[in-house]
Structure formats: structure tokens, C-alpha cells
mmCIF file of C-alpha atoms in Angstrom:
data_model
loop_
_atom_site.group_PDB
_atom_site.id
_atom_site.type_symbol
_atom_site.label_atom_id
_atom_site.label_comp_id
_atom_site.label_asym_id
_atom_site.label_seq_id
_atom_site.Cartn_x
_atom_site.Cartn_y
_atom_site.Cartn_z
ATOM 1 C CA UNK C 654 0.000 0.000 0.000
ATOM 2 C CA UNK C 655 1.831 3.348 -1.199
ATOM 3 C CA UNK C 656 0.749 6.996 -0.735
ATOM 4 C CA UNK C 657 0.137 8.422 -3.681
ATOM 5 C CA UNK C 658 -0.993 12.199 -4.151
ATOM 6 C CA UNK C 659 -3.965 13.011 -6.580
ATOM 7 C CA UNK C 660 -3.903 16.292 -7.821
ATOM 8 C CA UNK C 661 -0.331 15.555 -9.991
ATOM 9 C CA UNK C 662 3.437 16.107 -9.475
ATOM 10 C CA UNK C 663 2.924 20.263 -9.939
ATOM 11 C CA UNK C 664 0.598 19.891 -6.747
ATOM 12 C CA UNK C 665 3.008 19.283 -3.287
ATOM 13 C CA UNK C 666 2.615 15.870 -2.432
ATOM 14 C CA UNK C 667 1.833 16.220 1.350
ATOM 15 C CA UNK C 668 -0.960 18.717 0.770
ATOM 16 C CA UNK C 669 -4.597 18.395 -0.739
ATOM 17 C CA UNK C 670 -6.023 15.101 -2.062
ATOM 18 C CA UNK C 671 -3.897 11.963 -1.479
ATOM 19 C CA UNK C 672 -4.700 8.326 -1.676
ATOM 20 C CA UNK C 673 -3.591 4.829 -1.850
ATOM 21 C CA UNK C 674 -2.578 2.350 -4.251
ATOM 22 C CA UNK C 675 -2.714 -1.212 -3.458
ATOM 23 C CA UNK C 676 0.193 -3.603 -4.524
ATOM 24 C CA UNK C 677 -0.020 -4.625 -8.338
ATOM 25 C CA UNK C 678 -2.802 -2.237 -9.041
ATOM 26 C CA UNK C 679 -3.559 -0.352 -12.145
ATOM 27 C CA UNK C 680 -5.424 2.216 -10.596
ATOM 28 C CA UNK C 681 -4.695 3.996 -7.179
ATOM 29 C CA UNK C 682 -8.372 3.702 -4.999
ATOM 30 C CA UNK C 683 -9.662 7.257 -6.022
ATOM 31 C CA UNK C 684 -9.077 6.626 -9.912
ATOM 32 C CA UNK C 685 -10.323 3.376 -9.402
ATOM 33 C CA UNK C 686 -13.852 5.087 -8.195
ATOM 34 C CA UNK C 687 -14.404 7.072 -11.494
ATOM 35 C CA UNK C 688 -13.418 4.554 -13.631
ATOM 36 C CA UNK C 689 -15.837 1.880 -11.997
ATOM 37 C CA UNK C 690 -18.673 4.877 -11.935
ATOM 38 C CA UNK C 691 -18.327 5.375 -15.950
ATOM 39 C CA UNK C 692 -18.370 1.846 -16.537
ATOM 40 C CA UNK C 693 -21.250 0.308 -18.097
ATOM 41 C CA UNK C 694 -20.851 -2.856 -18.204
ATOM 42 C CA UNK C 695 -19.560 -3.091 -14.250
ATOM 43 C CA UNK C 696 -22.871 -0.898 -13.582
ATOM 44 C CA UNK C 697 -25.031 -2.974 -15.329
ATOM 45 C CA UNK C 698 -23.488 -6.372 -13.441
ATOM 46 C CA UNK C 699 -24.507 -4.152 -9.860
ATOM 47 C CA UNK C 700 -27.543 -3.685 -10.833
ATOM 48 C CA UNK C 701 -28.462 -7.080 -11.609
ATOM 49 C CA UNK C 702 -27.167 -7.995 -8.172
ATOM 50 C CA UNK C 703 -29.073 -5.357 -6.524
ATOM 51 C CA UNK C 704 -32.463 -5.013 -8.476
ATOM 52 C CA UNK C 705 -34.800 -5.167 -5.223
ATOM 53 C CA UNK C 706 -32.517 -2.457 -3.046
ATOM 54 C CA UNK C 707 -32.676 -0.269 -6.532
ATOM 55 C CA UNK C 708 -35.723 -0.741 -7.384
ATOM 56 C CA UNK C 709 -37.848 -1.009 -5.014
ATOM 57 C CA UNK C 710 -35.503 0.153 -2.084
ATOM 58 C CA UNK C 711 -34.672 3.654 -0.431
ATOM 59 C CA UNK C 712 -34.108 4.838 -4.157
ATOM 60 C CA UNK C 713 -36.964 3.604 -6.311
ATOM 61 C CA UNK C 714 -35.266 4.138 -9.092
ATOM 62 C CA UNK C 715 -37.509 2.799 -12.330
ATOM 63 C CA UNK C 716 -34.717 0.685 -14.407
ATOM 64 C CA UNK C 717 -31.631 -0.111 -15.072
ATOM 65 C CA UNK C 718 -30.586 2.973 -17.474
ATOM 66 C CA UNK C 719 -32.376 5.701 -15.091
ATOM 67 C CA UNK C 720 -29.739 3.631 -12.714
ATOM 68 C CA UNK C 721 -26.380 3.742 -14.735
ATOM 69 C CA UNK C 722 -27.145 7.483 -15.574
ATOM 70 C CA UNK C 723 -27.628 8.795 -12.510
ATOM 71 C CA UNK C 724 -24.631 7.094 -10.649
ATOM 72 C CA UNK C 725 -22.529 8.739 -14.305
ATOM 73 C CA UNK C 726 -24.465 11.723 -13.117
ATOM 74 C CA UNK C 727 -23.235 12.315 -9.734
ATOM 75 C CA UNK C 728 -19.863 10.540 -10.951
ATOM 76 C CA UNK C 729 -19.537 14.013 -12.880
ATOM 77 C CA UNK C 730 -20.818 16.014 -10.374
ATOM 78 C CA UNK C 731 -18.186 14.923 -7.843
ATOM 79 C CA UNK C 732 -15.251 15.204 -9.953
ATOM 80 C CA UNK C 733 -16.743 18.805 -10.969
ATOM 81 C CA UNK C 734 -16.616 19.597 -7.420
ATOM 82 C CA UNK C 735 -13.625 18.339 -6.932
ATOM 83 C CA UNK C 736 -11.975 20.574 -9.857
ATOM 84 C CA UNK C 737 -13.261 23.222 -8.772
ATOM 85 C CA UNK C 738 -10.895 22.813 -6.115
ATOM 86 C CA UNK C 739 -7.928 22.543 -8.368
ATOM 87 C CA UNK C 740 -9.091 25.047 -11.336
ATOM 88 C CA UNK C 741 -9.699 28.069 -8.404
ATOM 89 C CA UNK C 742 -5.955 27.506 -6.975
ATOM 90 C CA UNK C 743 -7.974 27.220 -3.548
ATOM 91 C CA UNK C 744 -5.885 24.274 -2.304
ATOM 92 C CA UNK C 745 -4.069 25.948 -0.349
ATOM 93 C CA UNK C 746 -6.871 27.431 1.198
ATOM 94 C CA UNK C 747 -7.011 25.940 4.503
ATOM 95 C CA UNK C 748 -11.062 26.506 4.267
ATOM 96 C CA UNK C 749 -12.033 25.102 1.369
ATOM 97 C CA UNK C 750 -10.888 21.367 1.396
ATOM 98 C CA UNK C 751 -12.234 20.781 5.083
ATOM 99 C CA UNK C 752 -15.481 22.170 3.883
ATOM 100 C CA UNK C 753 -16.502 19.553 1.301
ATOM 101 C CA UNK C 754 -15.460 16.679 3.502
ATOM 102 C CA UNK C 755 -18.281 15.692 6.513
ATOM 103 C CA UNK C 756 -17.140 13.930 9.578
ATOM 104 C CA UNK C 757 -18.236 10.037 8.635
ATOM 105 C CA UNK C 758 -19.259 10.176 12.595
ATOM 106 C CA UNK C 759 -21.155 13.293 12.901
ATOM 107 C CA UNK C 760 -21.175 13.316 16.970
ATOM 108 C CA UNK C 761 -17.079 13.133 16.446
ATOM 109 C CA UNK C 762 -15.383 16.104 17.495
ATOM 110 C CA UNK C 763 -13.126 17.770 14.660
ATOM 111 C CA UNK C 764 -9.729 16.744 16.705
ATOM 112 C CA UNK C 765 -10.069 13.012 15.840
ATOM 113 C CA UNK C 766 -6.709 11.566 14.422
ATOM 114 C CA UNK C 767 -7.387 10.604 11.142
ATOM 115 C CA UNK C 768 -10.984 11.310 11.357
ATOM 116 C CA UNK C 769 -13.105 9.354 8.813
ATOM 117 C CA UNK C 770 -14.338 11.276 6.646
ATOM 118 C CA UNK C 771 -17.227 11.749 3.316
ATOM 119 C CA UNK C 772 -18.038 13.442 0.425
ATOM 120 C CA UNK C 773 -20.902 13.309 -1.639
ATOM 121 C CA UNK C 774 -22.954 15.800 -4.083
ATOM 122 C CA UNK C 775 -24.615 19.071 -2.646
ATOM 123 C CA UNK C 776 -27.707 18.556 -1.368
ATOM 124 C CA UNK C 777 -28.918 21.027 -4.469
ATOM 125 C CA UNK C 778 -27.833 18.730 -6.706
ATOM 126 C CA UNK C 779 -29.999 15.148 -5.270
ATOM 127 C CA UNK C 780 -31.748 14.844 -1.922
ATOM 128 C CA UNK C 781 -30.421 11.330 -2.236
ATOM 129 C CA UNK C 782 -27.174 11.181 -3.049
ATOM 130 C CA UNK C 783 -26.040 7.648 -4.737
ATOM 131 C CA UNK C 784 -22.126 8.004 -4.062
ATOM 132 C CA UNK C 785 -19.604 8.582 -1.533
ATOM 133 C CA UNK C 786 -15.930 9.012 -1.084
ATOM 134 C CA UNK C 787 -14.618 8.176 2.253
ATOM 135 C CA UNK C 788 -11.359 9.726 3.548
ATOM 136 C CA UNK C 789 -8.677 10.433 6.357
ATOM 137 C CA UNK C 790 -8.537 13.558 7.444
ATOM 138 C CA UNK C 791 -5.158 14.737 7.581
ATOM 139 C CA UNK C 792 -5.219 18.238 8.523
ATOM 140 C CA UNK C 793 -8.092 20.791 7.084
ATOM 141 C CA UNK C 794 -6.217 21.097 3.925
ATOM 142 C CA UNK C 795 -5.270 17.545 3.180
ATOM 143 C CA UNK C 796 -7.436 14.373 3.195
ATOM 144 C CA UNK C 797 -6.480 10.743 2.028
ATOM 145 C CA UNK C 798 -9.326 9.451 -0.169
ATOM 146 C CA UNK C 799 -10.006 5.609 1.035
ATOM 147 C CA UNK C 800 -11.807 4.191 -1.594
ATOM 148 C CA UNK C 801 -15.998 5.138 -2.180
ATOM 149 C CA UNK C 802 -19.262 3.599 -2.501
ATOM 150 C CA UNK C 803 -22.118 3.668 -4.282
ATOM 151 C CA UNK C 804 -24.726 3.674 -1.616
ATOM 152 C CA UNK C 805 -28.093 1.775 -2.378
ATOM 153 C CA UNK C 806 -29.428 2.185 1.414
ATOM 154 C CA UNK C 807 -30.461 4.779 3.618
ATOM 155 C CA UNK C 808 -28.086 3.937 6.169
ATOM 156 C CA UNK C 809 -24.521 3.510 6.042
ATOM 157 C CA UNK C 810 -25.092 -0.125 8.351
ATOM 158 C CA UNK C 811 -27.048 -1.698 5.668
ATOM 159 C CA UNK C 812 -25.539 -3.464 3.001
ATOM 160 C CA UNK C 813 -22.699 -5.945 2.843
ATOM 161 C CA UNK C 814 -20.783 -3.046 0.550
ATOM 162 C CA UNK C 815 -21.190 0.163 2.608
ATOM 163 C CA UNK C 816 -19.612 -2.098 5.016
ATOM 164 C CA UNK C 817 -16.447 -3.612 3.279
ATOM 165 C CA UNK C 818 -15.927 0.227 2.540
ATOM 166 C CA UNK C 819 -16.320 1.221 6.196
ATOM 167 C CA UNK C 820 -13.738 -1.622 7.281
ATOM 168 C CA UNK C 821 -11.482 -0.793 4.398
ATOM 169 C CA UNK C 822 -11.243 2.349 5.576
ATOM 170 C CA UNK C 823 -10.347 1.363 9.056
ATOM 171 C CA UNK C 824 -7.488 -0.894 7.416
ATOM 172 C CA UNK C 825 -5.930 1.929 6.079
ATOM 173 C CA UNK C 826 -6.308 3.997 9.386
ATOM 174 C CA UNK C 827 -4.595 1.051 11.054
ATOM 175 C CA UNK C 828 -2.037 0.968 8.363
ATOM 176 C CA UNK C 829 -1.678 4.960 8.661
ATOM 177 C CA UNK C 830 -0.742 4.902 12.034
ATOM 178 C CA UNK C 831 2.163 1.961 11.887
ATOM 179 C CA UNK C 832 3.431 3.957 9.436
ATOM 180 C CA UNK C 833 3.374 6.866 11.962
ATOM 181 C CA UNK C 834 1.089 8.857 9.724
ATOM 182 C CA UNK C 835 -1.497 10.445 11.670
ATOM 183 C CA UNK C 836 -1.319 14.010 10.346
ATOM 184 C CA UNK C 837 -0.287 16.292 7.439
ATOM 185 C CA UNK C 838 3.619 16.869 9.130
ATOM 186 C CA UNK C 839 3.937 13.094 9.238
ATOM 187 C CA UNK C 840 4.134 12.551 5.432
ATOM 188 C CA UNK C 841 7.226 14.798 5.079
ATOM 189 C CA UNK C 842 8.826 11.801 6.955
ATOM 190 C CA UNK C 843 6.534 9.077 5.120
ATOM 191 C CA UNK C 844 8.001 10.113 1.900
ATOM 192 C CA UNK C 845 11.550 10.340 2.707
ATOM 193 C CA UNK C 846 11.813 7.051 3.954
ATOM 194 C CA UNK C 847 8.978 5.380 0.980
ATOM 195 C CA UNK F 634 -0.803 25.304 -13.492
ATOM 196 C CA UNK F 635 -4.629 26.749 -14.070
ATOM 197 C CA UNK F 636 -8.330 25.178 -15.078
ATOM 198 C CA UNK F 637 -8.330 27.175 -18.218
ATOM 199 C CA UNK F 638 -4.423 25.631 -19.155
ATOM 200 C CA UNK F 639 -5.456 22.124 -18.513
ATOM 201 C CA UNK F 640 -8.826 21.971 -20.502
ATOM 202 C CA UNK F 641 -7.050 23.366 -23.515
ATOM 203 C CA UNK F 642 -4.113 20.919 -23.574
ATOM 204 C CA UNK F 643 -6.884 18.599 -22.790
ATOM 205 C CA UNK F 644 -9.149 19.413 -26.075
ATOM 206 C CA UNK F 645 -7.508 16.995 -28.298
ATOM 207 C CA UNK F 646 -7.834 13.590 -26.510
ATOM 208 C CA UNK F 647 -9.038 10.400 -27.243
ATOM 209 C CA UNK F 648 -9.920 7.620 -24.865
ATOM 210 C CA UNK F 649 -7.086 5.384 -25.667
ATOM 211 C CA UNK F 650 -4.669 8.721 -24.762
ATOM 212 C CA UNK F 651 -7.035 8.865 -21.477
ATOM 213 C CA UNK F 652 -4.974 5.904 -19.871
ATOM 214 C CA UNK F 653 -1.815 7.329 -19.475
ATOM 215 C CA UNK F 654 -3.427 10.446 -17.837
ATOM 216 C CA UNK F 655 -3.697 11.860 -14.732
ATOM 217 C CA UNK F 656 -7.123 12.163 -12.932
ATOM 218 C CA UNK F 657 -7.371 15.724 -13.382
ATOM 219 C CA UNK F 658 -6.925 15.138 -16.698
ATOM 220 C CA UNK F 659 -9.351 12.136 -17.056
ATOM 221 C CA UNK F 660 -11.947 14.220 -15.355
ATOM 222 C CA UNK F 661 -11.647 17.302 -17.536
ATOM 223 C CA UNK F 662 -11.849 15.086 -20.367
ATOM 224 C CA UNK F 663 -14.825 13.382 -19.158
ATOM 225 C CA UNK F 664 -16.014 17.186 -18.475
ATOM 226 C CA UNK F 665 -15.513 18.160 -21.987
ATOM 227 C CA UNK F 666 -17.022 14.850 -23.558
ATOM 228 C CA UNK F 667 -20.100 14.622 -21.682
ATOM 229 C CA UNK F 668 -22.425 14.661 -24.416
ATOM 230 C CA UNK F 669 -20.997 11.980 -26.858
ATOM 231 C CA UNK F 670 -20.060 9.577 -23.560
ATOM 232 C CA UNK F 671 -23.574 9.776 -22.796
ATOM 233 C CA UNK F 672 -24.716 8.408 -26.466
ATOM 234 C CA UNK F 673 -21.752 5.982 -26.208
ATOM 235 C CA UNK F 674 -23.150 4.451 -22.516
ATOM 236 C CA UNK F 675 -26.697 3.862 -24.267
ATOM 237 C CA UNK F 676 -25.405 1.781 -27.062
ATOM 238 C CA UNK F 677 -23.598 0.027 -24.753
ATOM 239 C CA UNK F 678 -26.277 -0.762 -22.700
ATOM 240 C CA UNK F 679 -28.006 -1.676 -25.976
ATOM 241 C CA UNK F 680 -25.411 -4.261 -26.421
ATOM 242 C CA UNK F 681 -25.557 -5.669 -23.183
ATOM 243 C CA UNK F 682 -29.256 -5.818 -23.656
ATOM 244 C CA UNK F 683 -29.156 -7.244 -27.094
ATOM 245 C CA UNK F 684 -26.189 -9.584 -26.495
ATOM 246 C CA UNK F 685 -28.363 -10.940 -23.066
ATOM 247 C CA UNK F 686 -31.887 -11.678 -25.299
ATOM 248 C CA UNK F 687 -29.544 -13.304 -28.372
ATOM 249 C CA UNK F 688 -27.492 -15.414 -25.463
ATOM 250 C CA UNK F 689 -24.051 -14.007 -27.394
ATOM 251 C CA UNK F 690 -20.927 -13.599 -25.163
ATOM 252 C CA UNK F 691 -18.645 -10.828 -26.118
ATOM 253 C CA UNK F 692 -16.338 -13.123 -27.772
ATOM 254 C CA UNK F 693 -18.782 -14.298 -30.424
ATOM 255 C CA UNK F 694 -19.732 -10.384 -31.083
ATOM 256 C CA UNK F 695 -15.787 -9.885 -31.101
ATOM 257 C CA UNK F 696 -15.489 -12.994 -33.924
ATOM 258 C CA UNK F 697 -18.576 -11.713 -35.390
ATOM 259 C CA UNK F 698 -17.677 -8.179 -35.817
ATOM 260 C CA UNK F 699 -14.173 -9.068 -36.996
ATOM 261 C CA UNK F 700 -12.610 -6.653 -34.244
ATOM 262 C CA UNK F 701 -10.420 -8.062 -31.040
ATOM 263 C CA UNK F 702 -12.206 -8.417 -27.522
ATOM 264 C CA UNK F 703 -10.579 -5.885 -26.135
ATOM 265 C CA UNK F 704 -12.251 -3.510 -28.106
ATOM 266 C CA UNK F 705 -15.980 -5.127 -27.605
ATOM 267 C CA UNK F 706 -15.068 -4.652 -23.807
ATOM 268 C CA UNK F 707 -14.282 -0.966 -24.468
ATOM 269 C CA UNK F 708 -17.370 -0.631 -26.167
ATOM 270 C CA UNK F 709 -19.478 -2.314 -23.587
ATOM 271 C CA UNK F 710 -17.641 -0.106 -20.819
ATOM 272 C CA UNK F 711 -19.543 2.785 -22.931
ATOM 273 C CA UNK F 712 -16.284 4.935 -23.440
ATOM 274 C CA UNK F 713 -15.946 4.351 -26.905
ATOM 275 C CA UNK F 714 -16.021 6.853 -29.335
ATOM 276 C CA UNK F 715 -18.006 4.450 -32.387
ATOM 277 C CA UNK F 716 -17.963 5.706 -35.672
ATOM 278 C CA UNK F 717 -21.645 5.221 -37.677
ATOM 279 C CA UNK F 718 -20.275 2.398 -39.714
ATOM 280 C CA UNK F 719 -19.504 0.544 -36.590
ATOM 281 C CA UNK F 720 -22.823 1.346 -35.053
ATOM 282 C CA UNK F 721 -24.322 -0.197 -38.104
ATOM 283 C CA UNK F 722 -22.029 -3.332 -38.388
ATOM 284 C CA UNK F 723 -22.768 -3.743 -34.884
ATOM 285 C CA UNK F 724 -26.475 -3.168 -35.247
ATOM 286 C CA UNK F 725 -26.631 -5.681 -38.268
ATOM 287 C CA UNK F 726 -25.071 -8.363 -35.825
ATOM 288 C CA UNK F 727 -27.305 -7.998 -33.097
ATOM 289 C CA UNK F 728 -30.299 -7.850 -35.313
ATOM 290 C CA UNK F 729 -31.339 -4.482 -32.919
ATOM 291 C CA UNK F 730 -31.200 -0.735 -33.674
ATOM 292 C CA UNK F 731 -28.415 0.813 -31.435
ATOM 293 C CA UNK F 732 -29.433 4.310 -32.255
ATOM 294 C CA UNK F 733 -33.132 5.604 -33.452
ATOM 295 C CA UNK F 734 -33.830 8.830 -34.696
ATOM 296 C CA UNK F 735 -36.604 11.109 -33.669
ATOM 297 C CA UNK F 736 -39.080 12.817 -36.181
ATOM 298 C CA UNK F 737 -38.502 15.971 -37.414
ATOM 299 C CA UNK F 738 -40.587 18.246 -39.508
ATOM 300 C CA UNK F 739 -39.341 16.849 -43.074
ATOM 301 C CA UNK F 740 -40.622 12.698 -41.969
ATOM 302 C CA UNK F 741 -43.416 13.305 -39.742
ATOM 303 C CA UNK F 742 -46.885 11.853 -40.861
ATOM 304 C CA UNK F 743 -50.024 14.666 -40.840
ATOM 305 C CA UNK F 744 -51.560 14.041 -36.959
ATOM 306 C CA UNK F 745 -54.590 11.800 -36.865
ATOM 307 C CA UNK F 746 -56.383 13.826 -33.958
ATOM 308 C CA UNK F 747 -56.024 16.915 -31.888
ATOM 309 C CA UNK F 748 -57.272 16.329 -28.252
ATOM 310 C CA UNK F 749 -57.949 19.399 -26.348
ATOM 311 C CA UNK F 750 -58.407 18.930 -22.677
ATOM 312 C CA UNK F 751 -60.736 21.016 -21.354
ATOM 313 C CA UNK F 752 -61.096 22.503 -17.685
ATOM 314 C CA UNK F 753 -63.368 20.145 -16.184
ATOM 315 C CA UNK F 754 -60.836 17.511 -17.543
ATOM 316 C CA UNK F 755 -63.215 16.984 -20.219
ATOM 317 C CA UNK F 756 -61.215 16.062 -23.694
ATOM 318 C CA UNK F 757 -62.726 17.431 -27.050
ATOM 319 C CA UNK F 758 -61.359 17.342 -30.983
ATOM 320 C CA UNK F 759 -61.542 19.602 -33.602
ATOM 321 C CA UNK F 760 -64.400 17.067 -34.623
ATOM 322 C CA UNK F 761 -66.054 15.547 -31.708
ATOM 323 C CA UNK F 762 -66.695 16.462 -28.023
ATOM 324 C CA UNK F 763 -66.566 13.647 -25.118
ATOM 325 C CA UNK F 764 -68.727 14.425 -22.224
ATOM 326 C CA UNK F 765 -66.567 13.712 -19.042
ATOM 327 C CA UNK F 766 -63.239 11.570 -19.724
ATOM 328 C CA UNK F 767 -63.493 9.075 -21.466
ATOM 329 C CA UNK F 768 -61.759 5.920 -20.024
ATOM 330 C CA UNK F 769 -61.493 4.021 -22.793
ATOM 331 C CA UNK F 770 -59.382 6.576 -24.846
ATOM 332 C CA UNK F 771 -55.471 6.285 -23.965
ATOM 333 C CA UNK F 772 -53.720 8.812 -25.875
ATOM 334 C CA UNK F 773 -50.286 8.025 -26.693
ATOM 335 C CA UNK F 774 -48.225 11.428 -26.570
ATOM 336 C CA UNK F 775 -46.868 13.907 -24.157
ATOM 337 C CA UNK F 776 -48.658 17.374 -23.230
ATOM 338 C CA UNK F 777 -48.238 20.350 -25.166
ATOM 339 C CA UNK F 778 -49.401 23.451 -23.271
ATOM 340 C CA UNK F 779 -53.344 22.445 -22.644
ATOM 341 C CA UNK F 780 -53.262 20.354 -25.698
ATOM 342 C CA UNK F 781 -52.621 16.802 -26.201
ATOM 343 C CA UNK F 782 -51.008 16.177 -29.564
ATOM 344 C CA UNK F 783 -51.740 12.157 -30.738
ATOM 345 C CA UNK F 784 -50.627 10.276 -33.284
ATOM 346 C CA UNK F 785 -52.171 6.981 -31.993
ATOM 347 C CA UNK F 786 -55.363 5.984 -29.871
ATOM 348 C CA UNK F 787 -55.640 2.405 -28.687
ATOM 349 C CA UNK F 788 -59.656 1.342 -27.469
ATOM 350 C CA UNK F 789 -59.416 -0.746 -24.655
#
């Protein structure tokens, strides 16, 4: 498992958007996400497994396109949001990257180490959002994207996904801190000796 | 490095480039393709859809179509930018119309009815008037304004 930063080499590599990529992947877990959430065929294949949850579940949605596009949808949405990030040369801005990320545990209080962390669509865009990315938090300016979901319950308990992705991204926390990375400062130190 | 610098070096790509690149990248170029990634993730669910109700795997459609697998997975990931004579090889195969086209005012037929819905919910034509809806008239078009616009009527 290797820290890898998202935003590109012209971005610093201990600040913004980082995430992981698993040993003899092709994709590090955040690219992984978008290229799972534009896939047809791998959409299609979820659906099938989950027709009553989709169908007839907290979503209702009425088939399997109205599915597909609105997970593509929101796929677009995020990464929109996400650029905006990048294309306003706000990352530094201590504000802004904290402010799109939710505490996973809402009752948590903001000085968690490596506080689990969301981010879905504005509630503008869909009352019910479909997808989630789940991070560390690092510091306010820097999280470390986990892996995501695509979230066919009300509740993050239900569903044998949502909770792989919860207990993946406990994994990682545990890996984090054996590492001795449990804030932003740490990673100056991760990457000298990685 | 600046949104507007990235989407311009960014104009020119084609999926296959999209692998090498980075997310930002991939994302603007998702950004900027919306449209024609849209078509292509219909016909691919046509595909799925057709290949499902002939019992074809994607290897037979591969053999069939005289391409590798590789690129009848890329298709059926619906991030394929298909040309119309593939669409059309493809559509031949499958025996199914990937793409349909909707009328337009040079291959429309003349209307058979007007239907004008009145305010009691009443429904009258240019001809006849129904007293009170009728429920055995479906009408098989959308709403214009107060007027429904039908091409078809089925009697139950």
C-alpha cells in the first residue's frame, strides 16, 4: 500500500487530495472510483445484483438505465466539485478542502486523528445522493481518499458493501498509524523514507 | 498550473490517450465529452441488452464483428467513441437498432387527432366532443401546453 498524491506532481505531495494504491494495481483507490462509476458494463453487473434495493428500495429508481445514468451523473458532479478545487488555486486554502469533507461520525469532534471522513454531491444537486468518497482527514487542507461507494441504502449499516468500505477504511487507518502517519507533518517523513 | 491551461491541452484527446493520464486530466476530459459519452453508454447498454436476449458472449460479437475483444469490452464499458459504420455493423449483428432517430418536420406523418383537454378535464377534438373523460381513450403522446397532440389511440 503506497501513498500516492492526486492532484499531480505540480501539486506538493503532502498537501490536498492523497490516496492509496494497493500492490499490483492499475489504478490507485480514487481513480479506481471514477473509472468503476463510468463503466457500463460493471454498472449494469450491480444492478443485476441489486435489483430489489434499486428498485424497489430507499431509491426507487424505475430501471436499469435511469440507474447507470444517474450514478454517471453524480460521478460528474463529484469530480466537478472536486476541480473546482484545483481550477480556483484554492488548495491551499485551509477553508475550502475541510469544507466539502463531513465527519463520517457526525457526533465526532473535529480533533479526531485521522478522522473518517465523506463526500458526496450538494444537497442542491440530489436529496439522495447515490455516491460517496470516504477519507482520512489529515489536517483541514489535506485528506487521504479511502476508496468510495455507491450507496443503495439509507443507512450507512445496511448493506454488505457500505460495510467492506467502512472496514477498508479502518485498514488503512490502522495501516496509517504503523506507518506513523497520523497528520499532514507526518508525510514529510513518510516520503523520505517510501 | 490553471483550469483554463489544462482543458485546452486537454481538447484533443481520445480515450485510448485517457490511460496514461492523470485524474485531473481524465476528469476534464470526461467534463468536456459529456455529451458523446452519454450516447456511447446507451449503445452500450443496448449491447448488453441485445447480447443478453440473443445469449451471445462478447467473444462471439468480437469474432462476429471481426474486431479483437478488447475492443468489444471498451465498447461495452460505454467509453468508446463508435464511428456510424460501426454502429451499423454492430447493429446488423445484433439484429437491434443501437441508435433511433426522432421525427422531425421533413418525416413526420399529418396528426390523426387533436385532443384538447378542457377545464373540467373533459377532452374534445376539432371534430367531436366527449362528455366527461373518457376511459377508454389512452392517448399516446406527451402534453403540449393544454393540448394533447396524438398520433395513436388504442380502445381498450
Amino acid at each position: 500500500m503506497e501513498i500516492v498524491p492526486i492532484f499531480g506532481e505540480k501539486y506538493p505531495k503532502n498537501d490536498g487530495l492523497l490516496t492509496i494504491i494497493l500492490e499490483n494495481q492499475e489504478y490507485n483507490e480514487f481513480e479506481l472510483l471514477f473509472e468503476k462509476w463510468n463503466d457500463v458494463e460493471y454498472l449494469t453487473e450491480i444492478c443485476k445484483k441489486n435489483e430489489s434495493t434499486i428498485f424497489r428500495g430507499f431509491f426507487k429508481l424505475s430501471n436499469t438505465e435511469t440507474f447507470i445514468l444517474a450514478v454517471q451523473d453524480e460521478a460528474s458532479e463529484l469530480e466537478r466539485k472536486l476541480l473546482m478545487h484545483v481550477g480556483t488555486g484554492h488548495l491551499s486554502d485551509r477553508v475550502v478542502l475541510e469544507s466539502i469533507f463531513e465527519p463520517f461520525y457526525p457526533q465526532q469532534s473535529p480533533g479526531v486523528v485521522l478522522q473518517q471522513s465523506d463526500v458526496r454531491v450538494n444537497a442542491q444537486y440530489t436529496k439522495k445522493p447515490l455516491l460517496r468518497i470516504y477519507a482520512l482527514k489529515l489536517s483541514p487542507t489535506c485528506f487521504l481518499i479511502t476508496g468510495g461507494a455507491i450507496k443503495l441504502y439509507a443507512t450507512t449499516n445496511e448493506g454488505v458493501e457500505n460495510t467492506k468500505i467502512v472496514t477498508h477504511m479502518n485498514s488503512v487507518r490502522d495501516h496509517l498509524r504503523s506507518l506513523a502517519v497520523t497528520c499532514q507533518d507526518d508525510l514529510q517523513y513518510y516520503y523520505e523514507e517510501h | 498550473m490553471t483550469y483554463n491551461i489544462i482543458m485546452k491541452n486537454t481538447e484533443e484527446l481520445t480515450p485510448e490517450v485517457t490511460s496514461k493520464l492523470s485524474w485531473i486530466e481524465k476528469a476534464l476530459f470526461r467534463s468536456q465529452n459529456k455529451k458523446w459519452l452519454s450516447y456511447s453508454s446507451k449503445i452500450a447498454l443496448m449491447i448488453l441488452s441485445a447480447l443478453e436476449e440473443r445469449n451471445l458472449n462478447q467473444k462471439q460479437l468480437a469474432e462476429q464483428a471481426e474486431v479483437t475483444q478488447q475492443q468489444i469490452s471498451k465498447i461495452i464499458k460505454g467509453q468508446e467513441n463508435l464511428t456510424l459504420k460501426s454502429i451499423a455493423k454492430l447493429s446488423e449483428i445484433l439484429g437491434a437498432e443501437l441508435i433511433t432517430f426522432p421525427l422531425h418536420k421533413y418525416n413526420s406523418e399529418p396528426l390523426d387527432y387533436v385532443f384538447i383537454v378542457q377545464s373540467d378535464h373533459s377532452i374534445s377534438t376539432s371534430n367531436t366532443y366527449f362528455t366527461g373523460r373518457p376511459d377508454n381513450v389512452v392517448v399516446m403522446s406527451g402534453l403540449i401546453s393544454e393540448q394533447i397532440v396524438a398520433t395513436k389511440i388504442v380502445y381498450s
